[in-house]
mmCIF file of C-alpha atoms and ligand atoms in Angstrom:
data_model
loop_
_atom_site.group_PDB
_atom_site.id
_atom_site.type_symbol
_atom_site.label_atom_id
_atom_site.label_comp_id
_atom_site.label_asym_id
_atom_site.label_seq_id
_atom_site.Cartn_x
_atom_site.Cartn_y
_atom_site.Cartn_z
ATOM 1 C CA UNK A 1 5.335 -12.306 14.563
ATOM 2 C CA UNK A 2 5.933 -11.352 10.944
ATOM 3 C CA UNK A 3 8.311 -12.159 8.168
ATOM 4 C CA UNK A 4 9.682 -9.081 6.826
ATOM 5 C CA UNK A 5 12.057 -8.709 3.997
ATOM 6 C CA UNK A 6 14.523 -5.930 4.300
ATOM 7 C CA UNK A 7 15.976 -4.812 0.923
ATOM 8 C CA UNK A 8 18.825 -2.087 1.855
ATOM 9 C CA UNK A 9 22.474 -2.431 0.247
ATOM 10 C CA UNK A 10 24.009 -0.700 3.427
ATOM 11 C CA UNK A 11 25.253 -3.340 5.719
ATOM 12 C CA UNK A 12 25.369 -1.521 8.715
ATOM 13 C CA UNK A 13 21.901 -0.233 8.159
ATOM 14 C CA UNK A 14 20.527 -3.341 6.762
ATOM 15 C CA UNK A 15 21.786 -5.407 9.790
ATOM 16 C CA UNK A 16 20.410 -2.816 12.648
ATOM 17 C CA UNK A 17 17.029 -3.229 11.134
ATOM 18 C CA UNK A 18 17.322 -6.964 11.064
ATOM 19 C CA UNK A 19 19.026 -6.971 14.771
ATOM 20 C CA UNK A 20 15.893 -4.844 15.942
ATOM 21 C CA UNK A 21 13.337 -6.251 14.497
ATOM 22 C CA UNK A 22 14.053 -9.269 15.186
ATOM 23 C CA UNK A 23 14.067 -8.255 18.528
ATOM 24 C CA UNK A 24 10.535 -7.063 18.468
ATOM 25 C CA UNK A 25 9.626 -10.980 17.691
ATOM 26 C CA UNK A 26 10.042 -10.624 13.714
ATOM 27 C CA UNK A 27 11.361 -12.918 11.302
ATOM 28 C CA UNK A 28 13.876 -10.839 8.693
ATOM 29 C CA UNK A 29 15.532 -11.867 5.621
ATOM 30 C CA UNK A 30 17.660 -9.810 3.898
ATOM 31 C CA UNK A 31 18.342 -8.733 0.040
ATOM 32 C CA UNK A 32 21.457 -6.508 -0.624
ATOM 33 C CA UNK A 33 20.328 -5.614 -4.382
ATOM 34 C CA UNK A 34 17.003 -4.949 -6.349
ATOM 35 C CA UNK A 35 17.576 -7.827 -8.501
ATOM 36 C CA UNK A 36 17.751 -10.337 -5.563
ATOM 37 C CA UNK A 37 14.833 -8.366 -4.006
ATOM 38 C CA UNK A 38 12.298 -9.209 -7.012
ATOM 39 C CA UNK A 39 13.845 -12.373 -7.168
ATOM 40 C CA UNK A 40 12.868 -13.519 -3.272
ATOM 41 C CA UNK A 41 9.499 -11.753 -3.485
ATOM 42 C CA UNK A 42 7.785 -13.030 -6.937
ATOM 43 C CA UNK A 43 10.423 -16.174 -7.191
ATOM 44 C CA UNK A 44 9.355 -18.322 -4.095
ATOM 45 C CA UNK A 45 6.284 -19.865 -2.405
ATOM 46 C CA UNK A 46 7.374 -18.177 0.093
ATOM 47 C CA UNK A 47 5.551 -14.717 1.682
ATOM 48 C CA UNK A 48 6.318 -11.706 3.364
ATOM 49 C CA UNK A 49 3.952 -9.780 5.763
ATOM 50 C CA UNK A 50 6.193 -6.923 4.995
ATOM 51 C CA UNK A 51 8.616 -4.875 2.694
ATOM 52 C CA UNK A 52 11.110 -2.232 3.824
ATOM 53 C CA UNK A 53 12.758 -0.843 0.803
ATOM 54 C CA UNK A 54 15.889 1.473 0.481
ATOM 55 C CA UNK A 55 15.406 3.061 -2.862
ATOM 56 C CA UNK A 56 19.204 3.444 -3.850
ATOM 57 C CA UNK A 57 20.653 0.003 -4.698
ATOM 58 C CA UNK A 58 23.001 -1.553 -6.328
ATOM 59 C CA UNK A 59 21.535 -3.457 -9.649
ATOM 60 C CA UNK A 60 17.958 -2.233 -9.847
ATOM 61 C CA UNK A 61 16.619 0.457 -7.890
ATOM 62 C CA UNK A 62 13.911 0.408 -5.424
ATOM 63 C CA UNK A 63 11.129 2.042 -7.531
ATOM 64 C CA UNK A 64 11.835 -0.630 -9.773
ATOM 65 C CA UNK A 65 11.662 -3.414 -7.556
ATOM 66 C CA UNK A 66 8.259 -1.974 -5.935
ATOM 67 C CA UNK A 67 6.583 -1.915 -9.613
ATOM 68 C CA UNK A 68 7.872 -5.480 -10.536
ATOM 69 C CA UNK A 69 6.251 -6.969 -7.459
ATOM 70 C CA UNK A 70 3.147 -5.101 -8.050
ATOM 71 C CA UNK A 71 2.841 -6.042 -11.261
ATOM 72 C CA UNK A 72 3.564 -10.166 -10.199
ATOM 73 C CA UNK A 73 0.325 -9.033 -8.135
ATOM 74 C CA UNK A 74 2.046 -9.079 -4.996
ATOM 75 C CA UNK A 75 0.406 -6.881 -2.849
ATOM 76 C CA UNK A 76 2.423 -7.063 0.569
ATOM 77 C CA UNK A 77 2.381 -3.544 2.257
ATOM 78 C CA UNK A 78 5.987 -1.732 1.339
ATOM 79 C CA UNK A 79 7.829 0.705 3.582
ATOM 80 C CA UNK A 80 10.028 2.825 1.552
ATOM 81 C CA UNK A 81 13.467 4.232 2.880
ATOM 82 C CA UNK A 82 14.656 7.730 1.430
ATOM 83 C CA UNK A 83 18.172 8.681 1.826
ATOM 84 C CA UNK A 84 16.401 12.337 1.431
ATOM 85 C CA UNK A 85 13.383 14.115 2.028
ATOM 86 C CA UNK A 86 13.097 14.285 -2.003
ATOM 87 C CA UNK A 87 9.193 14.753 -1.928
ATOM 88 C CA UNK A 88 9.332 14.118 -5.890
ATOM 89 C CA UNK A 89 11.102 10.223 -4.644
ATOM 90 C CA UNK A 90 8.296 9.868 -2.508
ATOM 91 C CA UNK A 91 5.304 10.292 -4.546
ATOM 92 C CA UNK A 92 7.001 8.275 -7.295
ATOM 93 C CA UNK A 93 7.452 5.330 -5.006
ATOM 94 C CA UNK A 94 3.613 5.549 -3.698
ATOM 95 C CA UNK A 95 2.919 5.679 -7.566
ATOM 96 C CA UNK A 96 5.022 2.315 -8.415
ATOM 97 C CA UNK A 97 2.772 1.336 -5.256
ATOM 98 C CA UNK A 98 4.379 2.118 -1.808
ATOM 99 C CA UNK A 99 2.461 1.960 0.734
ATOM 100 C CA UNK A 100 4.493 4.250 3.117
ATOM 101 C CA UNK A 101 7.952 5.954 2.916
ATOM 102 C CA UNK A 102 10.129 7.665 5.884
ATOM 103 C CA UNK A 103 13.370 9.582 5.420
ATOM 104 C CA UNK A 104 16.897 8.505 6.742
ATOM 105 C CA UNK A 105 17.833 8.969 8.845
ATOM 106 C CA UNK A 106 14.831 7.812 10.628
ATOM 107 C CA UNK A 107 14.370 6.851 14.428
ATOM 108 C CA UNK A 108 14.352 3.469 16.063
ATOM 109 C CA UNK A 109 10.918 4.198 17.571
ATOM 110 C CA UNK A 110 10.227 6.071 14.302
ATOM 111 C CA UNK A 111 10.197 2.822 12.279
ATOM 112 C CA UNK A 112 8.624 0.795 14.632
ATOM 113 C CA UNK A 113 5.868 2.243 14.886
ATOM 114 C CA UNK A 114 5.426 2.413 11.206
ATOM 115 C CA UNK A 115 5.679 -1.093 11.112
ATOM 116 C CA UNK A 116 3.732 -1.765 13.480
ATOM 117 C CA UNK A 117 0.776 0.665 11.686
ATOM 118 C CA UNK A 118 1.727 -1.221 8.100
ATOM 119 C CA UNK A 119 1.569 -5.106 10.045
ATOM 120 C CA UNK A 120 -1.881 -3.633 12.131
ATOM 121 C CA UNK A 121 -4.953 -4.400 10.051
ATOM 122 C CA UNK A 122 -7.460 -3.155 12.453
ATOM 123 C CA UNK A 123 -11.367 -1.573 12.089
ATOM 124 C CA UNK A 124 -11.322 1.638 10.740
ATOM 125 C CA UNK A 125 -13.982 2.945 12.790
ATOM 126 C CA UNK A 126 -11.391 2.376 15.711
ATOM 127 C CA UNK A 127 -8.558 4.227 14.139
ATOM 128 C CA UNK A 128 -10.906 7.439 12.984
ATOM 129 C CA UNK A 129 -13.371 7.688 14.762
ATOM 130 C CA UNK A 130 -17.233 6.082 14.108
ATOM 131 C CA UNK A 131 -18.585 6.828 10.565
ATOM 132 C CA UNK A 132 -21.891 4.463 10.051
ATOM 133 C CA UNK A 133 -19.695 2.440 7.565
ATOM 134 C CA UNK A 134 -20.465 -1.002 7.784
ATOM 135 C CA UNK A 135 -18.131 -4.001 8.118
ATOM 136 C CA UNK A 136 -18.900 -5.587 4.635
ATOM 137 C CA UNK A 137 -19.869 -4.058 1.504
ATOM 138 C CA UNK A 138 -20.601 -5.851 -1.954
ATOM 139 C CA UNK A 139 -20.831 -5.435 -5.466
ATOM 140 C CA UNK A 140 -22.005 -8.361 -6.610
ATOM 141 C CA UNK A 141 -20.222 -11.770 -5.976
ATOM 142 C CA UNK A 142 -17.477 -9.412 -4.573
ATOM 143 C CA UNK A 143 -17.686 -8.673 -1.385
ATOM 144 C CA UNK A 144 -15.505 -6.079 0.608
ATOM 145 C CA UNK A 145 -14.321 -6.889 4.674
ATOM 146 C CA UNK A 146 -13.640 -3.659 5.784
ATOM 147 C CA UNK A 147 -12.724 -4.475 8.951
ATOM 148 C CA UNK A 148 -10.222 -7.124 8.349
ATOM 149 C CA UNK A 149 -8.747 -5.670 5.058
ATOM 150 C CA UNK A 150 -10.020 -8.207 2.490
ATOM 151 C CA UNK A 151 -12.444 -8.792 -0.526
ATOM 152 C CA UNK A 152 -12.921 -11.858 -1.085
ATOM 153 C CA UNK A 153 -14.790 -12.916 -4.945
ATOM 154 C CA UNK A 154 -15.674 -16.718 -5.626
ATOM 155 C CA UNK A 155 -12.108 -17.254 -6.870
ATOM 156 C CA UNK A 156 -10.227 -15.881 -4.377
ATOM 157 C CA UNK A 157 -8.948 -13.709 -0.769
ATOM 158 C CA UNK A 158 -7.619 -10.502 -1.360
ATOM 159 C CA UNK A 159 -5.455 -8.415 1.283
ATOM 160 C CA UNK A 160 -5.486 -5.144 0.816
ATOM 161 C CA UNK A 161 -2.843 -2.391 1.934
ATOM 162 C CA UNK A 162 -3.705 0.039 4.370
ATOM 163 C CA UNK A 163 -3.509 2.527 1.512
ATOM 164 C CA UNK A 164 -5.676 0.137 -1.128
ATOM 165 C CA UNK A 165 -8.673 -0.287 2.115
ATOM 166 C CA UNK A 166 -7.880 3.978 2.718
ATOM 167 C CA UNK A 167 -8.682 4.674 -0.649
ATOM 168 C CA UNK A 168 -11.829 1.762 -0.796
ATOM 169 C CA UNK A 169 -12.966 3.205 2.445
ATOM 170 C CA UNK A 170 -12.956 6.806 1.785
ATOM 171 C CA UNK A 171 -15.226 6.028 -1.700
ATOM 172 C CA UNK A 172 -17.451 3.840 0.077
ATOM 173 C CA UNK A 173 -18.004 6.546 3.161
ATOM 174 C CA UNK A 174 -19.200 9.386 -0.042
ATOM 175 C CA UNK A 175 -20.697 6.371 -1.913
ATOM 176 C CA UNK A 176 -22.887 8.191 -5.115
ATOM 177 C CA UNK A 177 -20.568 11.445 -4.328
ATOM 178 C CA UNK A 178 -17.942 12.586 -7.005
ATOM 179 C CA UNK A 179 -14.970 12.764 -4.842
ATOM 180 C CA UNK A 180 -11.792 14.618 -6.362
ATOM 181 C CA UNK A 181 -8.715 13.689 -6.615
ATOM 182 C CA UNK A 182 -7.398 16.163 -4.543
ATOM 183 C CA UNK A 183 -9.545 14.977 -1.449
ATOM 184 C CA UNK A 184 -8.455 12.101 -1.872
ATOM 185 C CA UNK A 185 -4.361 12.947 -1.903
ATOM 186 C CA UNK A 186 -5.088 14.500 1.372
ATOM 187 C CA UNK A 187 -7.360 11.848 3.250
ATOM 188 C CA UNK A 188 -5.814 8.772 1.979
ATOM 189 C CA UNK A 189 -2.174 9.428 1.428
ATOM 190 C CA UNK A 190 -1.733 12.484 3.735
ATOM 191 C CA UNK A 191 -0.420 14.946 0.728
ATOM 192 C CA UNK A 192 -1.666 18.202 -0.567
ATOM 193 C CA UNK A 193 -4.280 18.298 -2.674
ATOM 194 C CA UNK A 194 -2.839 20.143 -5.361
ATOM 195 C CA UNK A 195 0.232 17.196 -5.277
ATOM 196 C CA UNK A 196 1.000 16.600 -9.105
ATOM 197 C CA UNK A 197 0.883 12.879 -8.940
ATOM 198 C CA UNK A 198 -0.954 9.971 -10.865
ATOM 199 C CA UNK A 199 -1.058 8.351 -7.328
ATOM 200 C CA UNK A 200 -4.796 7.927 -6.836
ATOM 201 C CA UNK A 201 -5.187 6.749 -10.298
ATOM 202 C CA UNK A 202 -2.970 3.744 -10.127
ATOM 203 C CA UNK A 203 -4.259 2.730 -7.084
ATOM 204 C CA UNK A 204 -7.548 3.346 -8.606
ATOM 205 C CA UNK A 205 -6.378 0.739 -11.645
ATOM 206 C CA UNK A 206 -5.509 -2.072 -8.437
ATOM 207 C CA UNK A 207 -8.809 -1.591 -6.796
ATOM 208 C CA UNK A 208 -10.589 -2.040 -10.271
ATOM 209 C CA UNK A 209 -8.877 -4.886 -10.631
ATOM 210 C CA UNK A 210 -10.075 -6.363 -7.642
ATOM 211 C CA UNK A 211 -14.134 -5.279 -7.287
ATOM 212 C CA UNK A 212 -14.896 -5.172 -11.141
ATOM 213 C CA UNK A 213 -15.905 -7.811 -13.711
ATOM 214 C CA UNK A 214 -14.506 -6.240 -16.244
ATOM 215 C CA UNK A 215 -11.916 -3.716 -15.149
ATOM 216 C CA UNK A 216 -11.322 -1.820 -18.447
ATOM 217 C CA UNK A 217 -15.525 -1.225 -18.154
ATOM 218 C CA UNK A 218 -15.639 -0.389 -14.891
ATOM 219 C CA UNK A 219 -19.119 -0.149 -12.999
ATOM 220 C CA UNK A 220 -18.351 0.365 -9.790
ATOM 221 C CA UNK A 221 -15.358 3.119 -9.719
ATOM 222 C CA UNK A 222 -16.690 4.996 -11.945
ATOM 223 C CA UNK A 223 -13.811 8.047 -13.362
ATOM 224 C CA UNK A 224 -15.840 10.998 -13.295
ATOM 225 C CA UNK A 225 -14.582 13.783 -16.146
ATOM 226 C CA UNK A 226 -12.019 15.868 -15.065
ATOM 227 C CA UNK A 227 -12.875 16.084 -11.343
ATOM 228 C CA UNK A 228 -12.287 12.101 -9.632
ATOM 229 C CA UNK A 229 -14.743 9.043 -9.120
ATOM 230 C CA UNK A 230 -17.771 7.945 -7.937
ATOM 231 C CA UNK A 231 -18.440 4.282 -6.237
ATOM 232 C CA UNK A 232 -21.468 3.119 -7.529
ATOM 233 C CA UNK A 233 -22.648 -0.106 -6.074
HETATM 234 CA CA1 CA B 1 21.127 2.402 -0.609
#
């Protein structure tokens, strides 16, 4: 079971997500406006396992909302719902730090399987096949759990997205390799490489934030000149 918050000002859309996923065992709650939506995500003690977010409502919009709760450092994985297959509303939502997005109208089966992939944290190796990547990696007093979606530093548990550990991953498999941008559009998020989109770099900036003592120096992820990064360990 999961608690998910749904965030869609449709009532009849809002309330067939809530109906069916709560029948797949889920807890839902509801927010009918971005405002309300920031509100129940950075206001309360309480958390969400998951996000789905329409991104045309009423008081603030959905990008909005997504880069609000990122930047309370909320980092619970966020489905994004768009009215149309607007692939410029896409990329801007993975920017603001999405982790996923489908297009209305979507499928039942269609969006539960997405949830279930978003609410699955499961070994990589599984999912694509067996790379010798190991389970843990460190730098430093930071150490990375790939299989369980985590770094963990002596302050603190993080969770990763499945994007955030994609994007980790992918580094750590070319560790010492300059990996572009482009190749990195494609593995992690599934888009073409020549995508104009500052998408890798933000997520590059949350990543940094995590793994590096001092994120503005960063020794790790290093930004290699015109071309990508490097993970140095
Ligand atoms: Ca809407």
């Amino acid at each position: 079971m999961a608690r998910i918050l749904v965030v869609e000002d449709e009532a009849h859309i809002a309330e067939g997500l809530q109906f069916n996923l709560e029948a797949e065992g889920h807890q839902v709650e509801l927010a009918t406006d971005g405002r309300r939506a920031v509100e129940v995500l950075t206001g309360s003690d309480e958390s969400f396992d998951l996000v789905l977010l329409d991104l045309m409502l009423p008081e603030m919009n959905g990008f909005e909302v997504a880069r609000r709760t990122r930047a309370a450092g909320i980092y619970v994985p966020i489905l994004i719902l768009t009215a149309k297959d607007d692939s410029a509303d896409l990329i801007r939502g993975l920017e603001e730090g999405a982790d996923d997005y489908l297009t209305k109208p979507f499928r039942l089966d269609e969006l539960l399987a997405r949830v279930k992939g978003l609410l699955r944290r499961r070994r990589w190796t599984q999912a694509r096949g067996d790379k010798d990547v190991p389970r843990e990696v460190s730098f430093g007093d930071v150490c990375v759990h790939l299989d369980r979606f985590e770094i963990t530093t002596p302050k603190e548990t993080v969770r990763l997205t499945t994007r955030e550990m994609a994007l980790l991953r992918a580094l750590i498999e070319r560790e010492g390799e300059a990996v572009t941008r482009g190749e990195l559009l494609e593995e992690v998020w599934g888009l073409r490489a020549d995508t104009k989109t500052r998408v890798v770099d933000s997520f590059v900036v949350r990543l940094r934030r995590y793994i590096e003592a001092d994120p503005s120096r960063p020794r790790h992820i290093v930004s290699v000149r015109g071309h990508g990064y490097r993970l140095v360990r």
